[in-house]
Coordinates of C-alpha atoms in Angstrom, one line a residue:
Chain A
M112 CA -7.0 -4.9 19.0
T113 CA -4.0 -1.9 18.5
K114 CA -4.7 1.1 16.4
T115 CA -2.9 -0.4 13.1
E116 CA -5.1 -3.4 13.2
E117 CA -8.4 -1.3 13.2
K118 CA -6.9 0.5 10.5
H119 CA -9.0 -0.7 7.0
W120 CA -6.1 -2.0 4.6
L121 CA -6.6 0.3 2.0
V122 CA -5.3 3.1 4.3
R123 CA -2.4 1.6 5.9
P124 CA 1.2 2.9 5.5
K125 CA 2.3 0.0 3.6
T126 CA -0.7 -0.2 1.5
V127 CA -0.4 3.9 0.8
R128 CA 3.3 3.3 0.2
W129 CA 2.7 0.8 -2.3
L130 CA 0.1 2.6 -4.7
R131 CA 2.3 5.5 -4.7
R132 CA 5.4 3.6 -6.5
G133 CA 2.5 2.0 -8.7
G134 CA 1.3 5.1 -9.6
L135 CA 4.8 6.5 -10.3
V136 CA 5.4 3.4 -12.4
L137 CA 2.0 3.7 -14.5
L138 CA 2.9 7.3 -15.5
A139 CA 6.5 6.4 -16.4
L140 CA 4.8 3.4 -18.8
L141 CA 2.3 6.0 -20.4
V142 CA 5.0 8.3 -21.3
M143 CA 7.2 5.7 -22.7
A144 CA 4.0 4.4 -24.4
D145 CA 4.8 7.6 -27.0
F146 CA 8.3 5.8 -27.9
Y147 CA 5.7 2.8 -29.9
V148 CA 2.3 4.7 -30.1
H149 CA 2.5 6.6 -33.5
A150 CA -0.1 9.4 -33.2
H151 CA -1.8 11.4 -36.2
P152 CA -1.4 14.8 -34.4
S153 CA -3.9 17.5 -35.9
F154 CA -1.2 20.4 -35.1
Q155 CA 2.8 20.2 -34.9
I156 CA 3.1 20.0 -31.4
D157 CA 0.3 17.7 -29.9
G158 CA 2.6 14.4 -31.7
T159 CA 5.6 15.6 -30.0
F160 CA 7.0 12.9 -27.5
G161 CA 5.1 13.1 -23.7
F162 CA 3.2 16.1 -25.1
Y163 CA -0.2 15.4 -23.5
A164 CA 1.6 14.5 -19.9
W165 CA 3.5 17.6 -19.9
F166 CA 0.7 19.6 -21.1
G167 CA -2.0 17.8 -18.4
L168 CA 0.7 18.6 -15.2
V169 CA 1.7 22.1 -16.1
T170 CA -1.8 23.7 -17.0
C171 CA -3.2 21.4 -13.8
V172 CA -0.5 23.9 -12.0
A173 CA -1.7 26.4 -13.6
M174 CA -5.3 26.7 -13.0
V175 CA -4.4 25.6 -9.3
L176 CA -2.2 28.8 -9.3
F177 CA -4.8 30.9 -10.7
A178 CA -7.4 29.8 -8.4
K179 CA -5.7 30.2 -5.5
A180 CA -4.7 33.7 -6.7
L181 CA -8.4 34.5 -7.5
G182 CA -8.6 33.2 -3.7
V183 CA -6.5 35.9 -2.1
F184 CA -9.6 38.7 -3.4
F185 CA -12.5 36.7 -3.7
K186 CA -12.6 34.3 -1.0
R187 CA -15.0 35.3 2.1
K188 CA -15.9 33.2 5.3
D189 CA -18.8 30.7 4.5
T190 CA -20.9 32.6 6.6
Y191 CA -20.5 35.9 4.8
Y192 CA -24.3 35.9 3.7
D193 CA -25.7 34.8 6.5
N194 CA -27.4 38.0 8.0
D195 CA -28.8 39.0 4.8
Chain B
M144 CA -51.5 9.1 -33.6
I145 CA -51.7 10.9 -30.4
D146 CA -53.5 13.9 -29.8
F147 CA -51.6 14.9 -26.6
P148 CA -47.7 16.1 -26.2
P149 CA -45.8 13.4 -23.9
G150 CA -44.6 15.8 -21.5
F151 CA -48.4 15.9 -20.4
I152 CA -48.1 12.4 -18.9
L153 CA -45.4 13.8 -16.1
L154 CA -46.9 16.9 -16.0
F155 CA -50.7 16.1 -15.2
G156 CA -49.3 12.6 -13.8
A157 CA -47.9 14.8 -11.2
F158 CA -51.3 15.6 -9.5
L159 CA -52.0 12.2 -8.5
L160 CA -49.0 11.6 -6.9
P161 CA -50.7 13.3 -3.7
V162 CA -53.8 11.9 -3.3
V163 CA -52.7 8.2 -3.9
G164 CA -51.6 6.2 -0.9
R165 CA -47.8 5.6 -0.8
N166 CA -47.5 2.1 -2.4
V167 CA -49.6 3.3 -5.5
R168 CA -47.3 6.4 -5.8
S169 CA -44.2 4.5 -5.6
I170 CA -45.5 2.4 -9.0
L171 CA -46.8 5.5 -10.5
I172 CA -43.3 7.2 -9.7
L173 CA -41.6 4.5 -11.9
A174 CA -44.2 3.9 -14.0
L175 CA -45.2 7.3 -15.4
P176 CA -41.5 7.9 -16.7
L177 CA -41.2 4.7 -18.6
V178 CA -45.1 5.2 -20.4
T179 CA -43.5 8.6 -21.3
L180 CA -40.5 7.1 -22.9
G181 CA -42.6 4.0 -24.8
L182 CA -44.7 7.1 -26.5
I183 CA -41.7 8.8 -27.4
W184 CA -40.4 6.0 -29.3
S185 CA -43.8 5.0 -30.7
L186 CA -43.6 8.1 -32.1
P187 CA -42.8 8.7 -35.9
N188 CA -40.4 11.5 -37.4
G189 CA -42.8 14.5 -38.6
S190 CA -45.0 17.3 -36.1
F191 CA -48.2 16.4 -34.3
V192 CA -50.5 17.8 -31.8
T193 CA -50.8 21.0 -34.0
L194 CA -53.5 23.6 -32.4
S195 CA -54.2 27.1 -34.2
M196 CA -54.2 30.8 -32.0
F197 CA -55.5 33.6 -33.7
D198 CA -53.4 33.4 -36.7
Y199 CA -50.0 31.9 -35.8
Q200 CA -49.6 28.0 -35.4
L201 CA -48.6 26.0 -32.5
V202 CA -46.9 22.8 -32.8
F203 CA -46.5 20.7 -29.6
V204 CA -44.8 18.1 -30.6
R205 CA -41.9 17.9 -33.4
S206 CA -40.4 14.3 -33.3
D207 CA -37.1 13.4 -35.2
P208 CA -33.8 12.3 -33.8
L209 CA -32.4 15.6 -32.0
S210 CA -36.0 15.6 -29.9
R211 CA -36.2 12.2 -29.4
L212 CA -32.2 11.9 -28.1
F213 CA -32.8 14.7 -25.6
T214 CA -36.7 13.1 -24.4
T215 CA -35.3 10.1 -24.5
I216 CA -32.8 10.9 -21.8
F217 CA -35.0 13.0 -19.8
S218 CA -37.5 9.9 -19.2
I219 CA -34.3 8.0 -18.1
M220 CA -33.7 10.2 -15.7
T221 CA -37.1 11.0 -14.3
F222 CA -37.1 7.2 -13.6
A223 CA -34.2 6.9 -12.0
G224 CA -34.4 9.5 -10.2
G225 CA -37.6 8.8 -9.2
L226 CA -36.2 5.4 -8.0
Y227 CA -34.0 7.2 -5.9
A228 CA -36.4 9.6 -4.1
L229 CA -39.1 6.6 -3.7
N230 CA -38.0 7.4 0.0
Q231 CA -39.0 11.3 0.0
K232 CA -40.7 12.8 2.3
S233 CA -41.9 15.7 0.4
V234 CA -44.2 14.8 -2.0
L235 CA -44.7 18.1 -3.3
E236 CA -41.3 17.9 -3.8
L237 CA -42.4 14.6 -5.7
V238 CA -45.2 16.4 -7.6
A239 CA -43.2 19.6 -8.2
V240 CA -40.8 17.2 -10.0
F241 CA -42.8 15.5 -12.6
V242 CA -44.2 18.7 -13.5
Y243 CA -40.7 20.3 -14.5
A244 CA -39.6 16.7 -15.9
G245 CA -42.8 16.9 -18.4
S246 CA -42.7 20.5 -18.9
A247 CA -38.4 19.8 -19.8
I248 CA -40.0 17.2 -22.4
G249 CA -42.6 19.4 -23.6
A250 CA -40.0 22.2 -24.2
V251 CA -38.0 19.9 -26.1
L252 CA -40.5 18.6 -28.2
S253 CA -42.5 22.1 -29.4
G254 CA -41.9 22.8 -32.9
D255 CA -42.7 26.4 -32.5
L256 CA -41.5 29.3 -29.9
I257 CA -45.0 30.1 -28.6
S258 CA -45.4 26.8 -26.6
L259 CA -41.7 26.5 -26.1
F260 CA -41.9 29.4 -24.1
I261 CA -45.5 28.4 -21.8
F262 CA -43.3 25.0 -21.3
W263 CA -39.8 27.0 -20.5
E264 CA -42.1 29.0 -17.7
I265 CA -43.5 26.0 -16.5
M266 CA -40.1 24.9 -15.5
A267 CA -39.0 28.0 -14.3
L268 CA -42.1 27.5 -11.4
A269 CA -41.8 23.7 -10.8
S270 CA -38.0 23.8 -10.3
T271 CA -38.5 27.2 -7.7
V272 CA -41.2 24.7 -6.3
V273 CA -38.5 21.8 -5.7
V274 CA -35.9 24.0 -3.9
L275 CA -38.5 25.8 -1.7
S276 CA -39.8 22.2 -1.0
V277 CA -37.6 22.1 1.5
G278 CA -39.2 24.1 3.6
S279 CA -36.1 26.4 5.2
N280 CA -36.0 29.9 5.3
L281 CA -32.5 29.5 4.1
S282 CA -34.3 27.5 0.8
Y283 CA -37.2 29.9 0.9
Q284 CA -34.6 33.2 0.4
V285 CA -32.9 30.8 -2.5
S286 CA -35.6 29.7 -4.2
M287 CA -36.8 33.4 -4.3
R288 CA -33.7 34.8 -6.1
Y289 CA -33.6 31.4 -7.9
L290 CA -37.1 32.8 -9.4
L291 CA -36.2 36.6 -9.8
V292 CA -33.4 35.4 -12.2
H293 CA -35.4 32.8 -14.3
M294 CA -38.2 35.2 -14.4
F295 CA -35.6 38.3 -15.8
G296 CA -34.6 35.8 -18.1
G297 CA -38.3 34.5 -19.2
T298 CA -39.2 38.4 -19.9
I299 CA -36.0 38.7 -22.4
L300 CA -37.1 35.5 -24.1
L301 CA -41.0 36.3 -24.3
V302 CA -40.0 40.4 -25.6
G303 CA -37.1 37.7 -28.0
V304 CA -39.9 35.9 -29.1
L305 CA -42.8 38.2 -30.0
A306 CA -39.9 40.3 -32.0
H307 CA -38.7 37.7 -34.0
I308 CA -42.4 36.3 -34.8
L309 CA -43.5 40.0 -35.9
D310 CA -39.9 40.1 -37.7
S311 CA -40.5 36.9 -39.6
G312 CA -44.1 36.4 -39.4
S313 CA -43.6 32.6 -38.2
T314 CA -43.6 31.0 -35.2
A315 CA -41.3 28.0 -36.0
F316 CA -38.7 27.6 -33.6
T317 CA -36.1 27.0 -36.4
A318 CA -31.9 27.6 -36.6
M319 CA -31.7 31.6 -36.4
E320 CA -28.9 33.7 -36.8
P321 CA -27.7 36.4 -33.7
N322 CA -28.7 39.4 -35.8
S323 CA -32.2 40.9 -35.3
F324 CA -33.2 42.4 -32.1
G325 CA -35.5 39.3 -31.7
S326 CA -32.9 36.8 -32.3
I327 CA -30.6 38.2 -30.3
L328 CA -32.9 38.6 -27.0
I329 CA -34.2 34.8 -27.8
L330 CA -30.3 33.6 -27.5
V331 CA -29.4 35.7 -24.3
G332 CA -33.1 34.1 -22.6
F333 CA -31.3 30.7 -23.3
L334 CA -28.0 31.4 -22.1
I335 CA -29.0 32.4 -18.9
N336 CA -31.0 28.9 -18.2
A337 CA -27.6 27.6 -19.4
A338 CA -26.2 29.1 -16.7
A339 CA -23.6 31.8 -19.0
P340 CA -21.7 34.5 -17.8
P341 CA -22.2 36.7 -16.4
L342 CA -25.4 35.4 -14.7
S343 CA -24.3 32.0 -13.6
A344 CA -24.4 31.9 -10.1
W345 CA -27.9 31.1 -9.8
L346 CA -27.3 27.5 -10.6
S347 CA -24.4 27.2 -7.8
D348 CA -26.8 29.2 -5.5
A349 CA -29.6 27.1 -5.8
Y350 CA -29.5 23.6 -6.7
P351 CA -26.9 22.4 -3.5
E352 CA -30.0 24.1 -1.1
A353 CA -32.6 21.3 -2.8
S354 CA -33.3 18.3 -0.8
Y355 CA -30.7 15.0 -1.6
S356 CA -33.1 14.3 -4.2
G357 CA -33.9 17.3 -5.5
T358 CA -30.6 18.3 -6.8
V359 CA -30.0 15.6 -8.8
F360 CA -33.5 16.2 -11.0
L361 CA -32.3 20.0 -10.9
S362 CA -29.2 19.1 -12.8
A363 CA -30.6 17.2 -15.6
F364 CA -33.1 19.5 -16.7
T365 CA -32.9 23.3 -17.1
T366 CA -29.4 23.4 -18.3
K367 CA -30.0 20.6 -20.6
T368 CA -33.1 22.2 -22.1
A369 CA -31.2 25.2 -22.6
V370 CA -28.4 23.2 -24.5
Y371 CA -31.2 21.6 -26.8
V372 CA -33.2 25.1 -27.8
L373 CA -29.2 26.6 -28.0
L374 CA -28.8 23.6 -30.6
R375 CA -31.7 23.6 -32.2
G376 CA -31.9 27.6 -32.4
F377 CA -28.4 28.4 -32.9
P378 CA -25.4 26.1 -33.8
G379 CA -22.7 27.8 -35.3
A380 CA -23.0 31.0 -34.0
E381 CA -19.3 32.0 -33.4
I382 CA -19.7 34.0 -30.0
L383 CA -20.8 30.6 -28.3
I384 CA -17.6 29.3 -28.6
F385 CA -15.9 32.5 -26.4
I386 CA -18.9 31.9 -23.9
G387 CA -18.4 28.8 -23.7
I388 CA -14.7 28.0 -23.4
F389 CA -15.7 30.9 -20.0
M390 CA -18.1 29.0 -18.6
I391 CA -15.5 26.1 -18.9
F392 CA -12.8 27.7 -17.0
Y393 CA -15.3 29.3 -14.5
G394 CA -16.6 26.2 -13.4
I395 CA -13.1 24.7 -12.8
I396 CA -11.8 27.8 -11.1
Y397 CA -14.3 27.9 -8.9
A398 CA -14.9 24.1 -8.2
L399 CA -11.1 24.2 -7.0
L400 CA -11.4 26.8 -4.6
E401 CA -15.5 25.3 -3.2
N402 CA -15.8 23.4 0.0
D403 CA -19.3 22.4 -0.5
I404 CA -19.3 18.9 -1.9
R405 CA -22.6 19.8 -3.9
R406 CA -21.8 23.3 -4.4
I407 CA -18.1 21.8 -6.7
L408 CA -20.7 19.3 -8.5
A409 CA -23.1 22.5 -9.6
Y410 CA -19.8 24.1 -10.8
S411 CA -19.0 21.4 -12.3
I412 CA -22.5 21.6 -14.3
V413 CA -21.5 25.1 -15.5
N414 CA -18.3 24.0 -16.6
Q415 CA -19.9 20.8 -18.5
V416 CA -22.3 22.7 -20.5
G417 CA -19.4 25.2 -21.4
F418 CA -18.2 21.9 -23.4
M419 CA -21.4 22.0 -24.5
V420 CA -22.0 25.6 -25.7
T421 CA -18.3 25.4 -27.1
G422 CA -19.4 22.7 -29.6
I423 CA -22.6 24.5 -30.7
G424 CA -20.4 27.4 -31.7
I425 CA -18.0 25.1 -33.5
G426 CA -20.9 24.1 -35.3
T427 CA -19.7 20.7 -37.7
E428 CA -21.9 17.8 -37.9
M429 CA -19.1 16.0 -35.7
A430 CA -19.3 19.0 -32.9
L431 CA -23.1 19.0 -32.8
N432 CA -23.2 15.2 -32.4
G433 CA -20.8 15.6 -30.1
V434 CA -23.1 18.2 -28.0
A435 CA -26.1 15.9 -28.3
A436 CA -24.2 12.9 -27.0
H437 CA -22.0 14.9 -24.4
A438 CA -25.4 16.2 -23.4
F439 CA -26.9 12.5 -23.0
T440 CA -23.7 10.9 -21.2
H441 CA -23.7 14.2 -18.8
I442 CA -27.4 14.1 -18.0
I443 CA -26.3 10.4 -16.4
Y444 CA -23.4 10.9 -15.3
K445 CA -23.8 14.1 -13.3
A446 CA -26.9 13.0 -11.9
L447 CA -24.8 10.2 -10.3
L448 CA -22.2 12.1 -8.9
L449 CA -25.5 13.9 -7.3
M450 CA -26.9 10.6 -6.5
S451 CA -23.5 9.3 -4.4
A452 CA -23.4 13.1 -3.0
G453 CA -26.9 13.1 -1.7
A454 CA -26.8 9.3 -0.5
V455 CA -24.0 10.8 1.9
L456 CA -25.8 14.1 2.8
Y457 CA -28.9 11.3 3.5
M458 CA -26.7 9.1 5.8
T459 CA -24.1 12.0 7.4
G460 CA -26.6 15.3 7.2
K461 CA -23.0 17.1 6.1
R462 CA -21.7 18.5 3.0
K463 CA -18.4 20.2 3.0
C464 CA -15.2 18.6 2.4
T465 CA -13.8 19.5 5.8
D466 CA -16.7 17.8 7.2
L467 CA -16.5 14.6 5.2
G468 CA -13.2 11.7 4.8
G469 CA -12.8 7.7 4.9
L470 CA -16.6 7.1 3.8
F471 CA -15.0 4.5 1.6
Q472 CA -14.9 2.4 4.4
S473 CA -18.4 1.8 5.5
M474 CA -19.9 3.3 2.0
P475 CA -18.0 0.8 -0.2
L476 CA -20.9 1.3 -3.3
T477 CA -21.9 4.5 -3.0
T478 CA -17.9 5.0 -3.3
V479 CA -17.3 3.1 -6.1
C480 CA -20.6 4.4 -8.1
G481 CA -19.2 8.1 -7.4
I482 CA -15.3 7.1 -8.6
V483 CA -17.4 5.7 -11.4
G484 CA -19.5 9.0 -12.3
A485 CA -16.1 10.8 -11.3
L486 CA -14.3 9.1 -14.0
S487 CA -16.7 9.6 -16.6
I488 CA -17.3 13.6 -16.4
S489 CA -13.7 13.2 -16.5
S490 CA -13.7 11.0 -19.6
F491 CA -11.8 8.2 -18.6
P492 CA -11.4 5.5 -21.8
L493 CA -14.1 2.8 -21.0
T494 CA -16.4 5.5 -19.6
S495 CA -19.2 7.2 -21.1
G496 CA -17.6 11.1 -21.3
F497 CA -15.1 9.3 -23.1
I498 CA -16.7 8.8 -26.3
S499 CA -18.8 12.3 -25.9
K500 CA -16.5 14.9 -25.1
S501 CA -13.6 13.7 -27.7
M502 CA -16.1 14.3 -30.8
I503 CA -16.2 18.0 -29.5
S504 CA -12.7 18.5 -29.5
Q505 CA -12.4 16.1 -32.6
A506 CA -14.3 18.6 -34.0
A507 CA -12.3 21.7 -32.9
A508 CA -9.5 20.3 -34.5
D509 CA -11.0 19.5 -38.0
E510 CA -11.4 23.1 -38.2
T511 CA -8.3 23.9 -37.0
L512 CA -9.6 25.7 -34.4
I513 CA -6.0 26.0 -32.9
V514 CA -6.5 27.6 -29.7
T515 CA -10.1 26.3 -29.0
W516 CA -8.4 23.1 -29.1
F517 CA -5.7 23.5 -26.8
L518 CA -7.9 25.3 -24.2
L519 CA -10.4 22.5 -24.9
M520 CA -7.5 19.8 -23.8
A521 CA -6.4 21.9 -20.7
A522 CA -10.1 22.3 -19.9
S523 CA -10.4 18.4 -20.0
A524 CA -7.2 18.0 -17.8
G525 CA -9.2 20.3 -15.4
V526 CA -11.9 18.9 -15.2
Y527 CA -10.1 15.6 -13.7
L528 CA -8.7 17.7 -11.6
H529 CA -11.8 19.6 -9.6
A530 CA -14.5 16.7 -10.0
G531 CA -12.5 14.0 -11.2
I532 CA -10.0 13.3 -8.2
K533 CA -11.4 16.4 -6.1
F534 CA -14.8 15.1 -5.1
P535 CA -14.4 11.4 -4.6
W536 CA -10.8 11.9 -2.3
F537 CA -11.9 14.2 -0.2
V538 CA -15.7 12.7 0.6
F539 CA -14.6 9.2 0.7
F540 CA -10.5 9.3 1.2
Q541 CA -8.5 11.9 2.5
K542 CA -8.5 12.1 6.1
D543 CA -10.3 9.9 8.2
S544 CA -13.6 11.8 9.5
G545 CA -14.4 9.3 12.0
L546 CA -17.9 8.6 10.1
R547 CA -19.6 5.2 9.3
P548 CA -22.7 5.9 8.1
P549 CA -23.7 2.8 6.1
D550 CA -24.7 2.8 2.4
P551 CA -28.3 4.1 1.8
P552 CA -31.7 2.4 1.5
W553 CA -31.7 -0.3 -1.5
N554 CA -33.8 1.9 -3.6
M555 CA -30.9 4.5 -3.6
K556 CA -28.4 2.1 -4.0
L557 CA -30.7 0.3 -7.3
A558 CA -30.6 4.1 -8.7
M559 CA -26.5 4.9 -8.3
I560 CA -26.2 0.6 -9.9
F561 CA -28.3 1.9 -12.5
F562 CA -26.6 4.7 -13.6
A563 CA -22.9 3.6 -13.1
G564 CA -24.1 0.7 -15.4
L565 CA -25.0 2.9 -18.1
C566 CA -22.0 5.3 -17.5
I567 CA -19.7 1.9 -18.4
G568 CA -22.3 0.1 -20.9
I569 CA -22.3 3.5 -22.9
G570 CA -18.6 3.4 -22.8
I571 CA -17.7 0.1 -23.5
W572 CA -20.6 0.2 -26.9
P573 CA -20.9 3.6 -28.1
E574 CA -22.6 2.3 -31.1
F575 CA -26.0 2.5 -29.8
L576 CA -25.7 6.3 -28.5
Y577 CA -24.4 7.0 -32.2
A578 CA -26.6 5.5 -33.3
M579 CA -28.9 8.1 -31.9
L580 CA -27.5 11.4 -32.7
P581 CA -29.0 13.6 -35.2
Y582 CA -26.4 13.3 -37.8
P583 CA -24.3 10.0 -39.2
V584 CA -21.3 9.4 -37.2
A585 CA -17.9 8.3 -39.0
Y586 CA -16.2 8.6 -35.7
Q587 CA -13.7 6.1 -33.9
P588 CA -12.9 7.0 -29.9
Y589 CA -10.9 3.9 -29.3
T590 CA -8.0 4.2 -31.2
V591 CA -4.4 3.4 -29.6
P592 CA -2.9 6.5 -29.7
H593 CA -6.7 8.4 -28.3
V594 CA -6.4 6.3 -25.6
V595 CA -2.9 6.5 -24.7
N596 CA -2.8 10.4 -25.3
M597 CA -6.0 10.7 -22.8
L598 CA -4.7 8.6 -20.2
Q599 CA -1.4 10.5 -20.2
L600 CA -3.3 13.8 -20.0
L601 CA -5.9 12.7 -17.1
L602 CA -3.1 10.4 -15.1
F603 CA -1.0 13.8 -15.2
S604 CA -3.4 16.0 -13.9
G605 CA -4.1 13.5 -11.0
F606 CA -0.4 13.5 -10.3
A607 CA -0.5 17.7 -10.4
F608 CA -3.4 17.1 -7.5
F609 CA -1.3 14.9 -5.7
L610 CA 1.5 17.2 -5.8
M611 CA -0.6 20.2 -4.9
L612 CA -2.5 18.6 -2.1
P613 CA -1.1 20.8 0.3
L614 CA -2.5 24.3 -2.0
M615 CA -6.0 22.0 -2.0
Q616 CA -7.1 21.6 1.6
R617 CA -10.3 23.0 2.0
T618 CA -11.2 26.3 4.2
L619 CA -15.0 27.0 5.1
T620 CA -14.8 29.6 2.7
I621 CA -17.2 30.4 -0.5
T622 CA -15.7 32.5 -3.4
L623 CA -17.7 35.9 -4.4
D624 CA -19.6 35.5 -7.5
F625 CA -21.3 37.7 -9.9
D626 CA -24.2 37.1 -7.5
W627 CA -22.3 39.6 -5.0
F628 CA -23.4 42.7 -7.3
Y629 CA -27.5 41.5 -6.5
R630 CA -26.9 39.9 -3.0
R631 CA -24.4 42.3 -1.8
A632 CA -24.0 45.8 -4.0
L633 CA -27.0 46.1 -5.1
P634 CA -29.2 46.4 -1.6
T635 CA -26.2 48.0 0.0
V636 CA -26.2 50.9 -2.7
L637 CA -29.7 51.0 -2.9
Q638 CA -30.3 50.9 1.4
N639 CA -27.8 54.4 1.1
M640 CA -29.4 56.2 -1.5
F641 CA -32.5 55.8 0.4
T642 CA -31.1 56.7 3.8
I643 CA -29.9 60.1 2.1
I644 CA -33.1 61.0 0.6
W645 CA -35.0 60.4 3.5
Q646 CA -32.6 63.0 5.3
V647 CA -32.4 65.5 2.8
D648 CA -36.5 65.6 2.4
R649 CA -36.6 65.8 6.5
R650 CA -34.1 68.7 6.3
L651 CA -36.0 70.9 3.4
R652 CA -39.6 70.1 4.7
Q653 CA -37.8 71.7 8.2
E654 CA -36.4 74.4 6.3
V655 CA -39.8 75.4 4.8
K656 CA -41.3 74.8 7.6
L657 CA -39.1 77.5 9.5
R658 CA -39.6 79.8 6.9
L659 CA -43.3 79.6 7.4
T660 CA -43.3 80.0 11.2
L661 CA -40.7 83.3 10.7
C662 CA -43.5 84.6 7.8
L663 CA -46.0 84.0 10.5
T664 CA -44.5 86.0 13.2
Y665 CA -43.2 88.9 10.9
I666 CA -47.0 89.3 9.9
A667 CA -48.0 89.1 13.7
A668 CA -45.8 91.4 14.6
K669 CA -46.2 93.8 12.2
N670 CA -49.6 93.6 12.4
N671 CA -49.7 94.4 16.0
R672 CA -47.5 97.5 15.6
L673 CA -50.1 98.8 12.8
S674 CA -53.1 97.9 15.0
N675 CA -51.6 100.3 17.5
L676 CA -51.2 103.2 15.4
L677 CA -52.5 103.0 11.9
S678 CA -55.3 100.0 12.2
R679 CA -58.2 101.5 10.6
N680 CA -56.3 101.7 7.0
Y681 CA -56.2 98.0 6.9
P682 CA -59.1 96.1 6.9
S683 CA -59.3 93.0 9.3
G684 CA -61.3 90.6 6.6
S685 CA -58.3 90.9 4.3
M686 CA -55.7 90.5 7.2
A687 CA -58.1 87.9 8.3
M688 CA -58.0 86.0 5.3
W689 CA -53.9 86.3 4.9
V690 CA -53.6 84.4 8.1
A691 CA -55.9 82.0 7.2
V692 CA -53.8 80.8 3.9
V693 CA -50.6 81.1 5.8
L694 CA -52.4 78.8 8.4
A695 CA -53.8 76.5 5.6
T696 CA -50.4 75.8 3.7
Y697 CA -48.9 75.6 7.1
L698 CA -51.1 72.9 7.7
F699 CA -50.6 71.3 4.6
F700 CA -46.8 70.8 5.1
S701 CA -47.6 69.3 8.4
F702 CA -49.9 66.6 7.2
V703 CA -47.5 65.6 4.4
Q704 CA -45.0 64.9 7.3

């Protein structure tokens, strides 16, 4: 058996490629759905086109970057407390 | 009517476990929680099992929809956790777990502050033993830190309870305003057990160090009992909104930086309890319903997540993202159950989290708490980021670690299937849970816009995760938390302080001794001269006495050192 045959079908490069494409199509379809779905916004902005999509994306990127910045100051080796 | 609190079945039944054989023990572990559940549901609304202590009235059982909801999920949790822990070799852990669960049920049913405090303290002790029962040096140190924080919180609560009783003249545990000395201390005591800032590090410090099964139980009772008493005691206390929001983002940020999978899940407990605390602060019927529902669903999916993490730990002995990966190939059932738990915590449609968490954000919208609402939305995205995707991705997928452990034994699989089924069942048929909530529910979670909006929010946070994957790679690090102050800063400061104190002390003593010696030499020399010239003018008796005094002082200081 060669190495590629041993690999589980889910992690073969071909499957991964299809998963990636499928995911992007799904994201696009979800945003398109905003053309047809008429929400009852609680405030103003959350009724606008694609609000939840960009809000989710932007806040997540912000949280990861914030965590990274915090890590610069507060990260230590995981053996930090070992001698206590 | 019954004449004992239902919690006693687990509390005292626990002590049967070490004296019976293995088979009987397994039967008891599964049967006792179910008996408790039956008893809880046989109770009509009202107060039972009262006891007069001096001038005060103790009410051990207050049965109403809210206490019934919490004790129901506590019993179900004990049953499923017991099933999961059937092959736990440490009987001490099982005993501790049953005492812990029984006292949690006792605390929830308590109708007065004194019996609440008693059960509260039993919980603290029993949960300490759960961590301690691992038996390693590390678990000993961790459990002592855990106990110290909880004893501190318990003391604050006790002072608060006493002050409140003196103030109001009643022991009854009813809704309070945090506006008197007593009630503020009670609130602080409750919040310490809810892992609110600044004392929140006890949770992520202690829980991951318990055994594979111990952590599952720990995740359920302490923080959710705290949520229950906050819900009962301080609904609508505005400060809780701020505390809750802080907890939500603290949990997300620390979980994002964490490498240990069980500690990631521990941080996400703080995050989820933060949603509940925020809801209690909002305080409308919708919000409180949402909090109660969320506590119920949270116990199930958090236990499920920790069960799947525990299964990985049990089968591989590893719990760091950097050591794991690719496990889906040999642990398909654990993977699927872990993913169901991860989707539920992220409140994906058709899972339990969707129908409970959305009630809290809806309540924020109804009250036009704009900032709170936007933060809750961002937090929902963040939950998917740190728990919904990060946990399954790093454990079951990402790089192939080469580990090929099989799924865990049948009882652990069964427990995970049971809870995964509940997560999806509650998500599809929320009306059963809604019917158990304290207030009537007029909320429809499944509207097309709501589902589409949530899917957009969640899938785009998933998209963000994969975009940022290079930044998410785990490293062998921990992140300093508030516990740094009492684990590092305070001991270092005290150590240095005492070093200085001892040095100064030694110097002072040496100086005094030196002076005394000089005096003595001086007197001796003078005496020497005088004895040659004028010795007859000095009574030798008086001189002898003064020398004796100086010598005695000298002797005294030598002994003191």
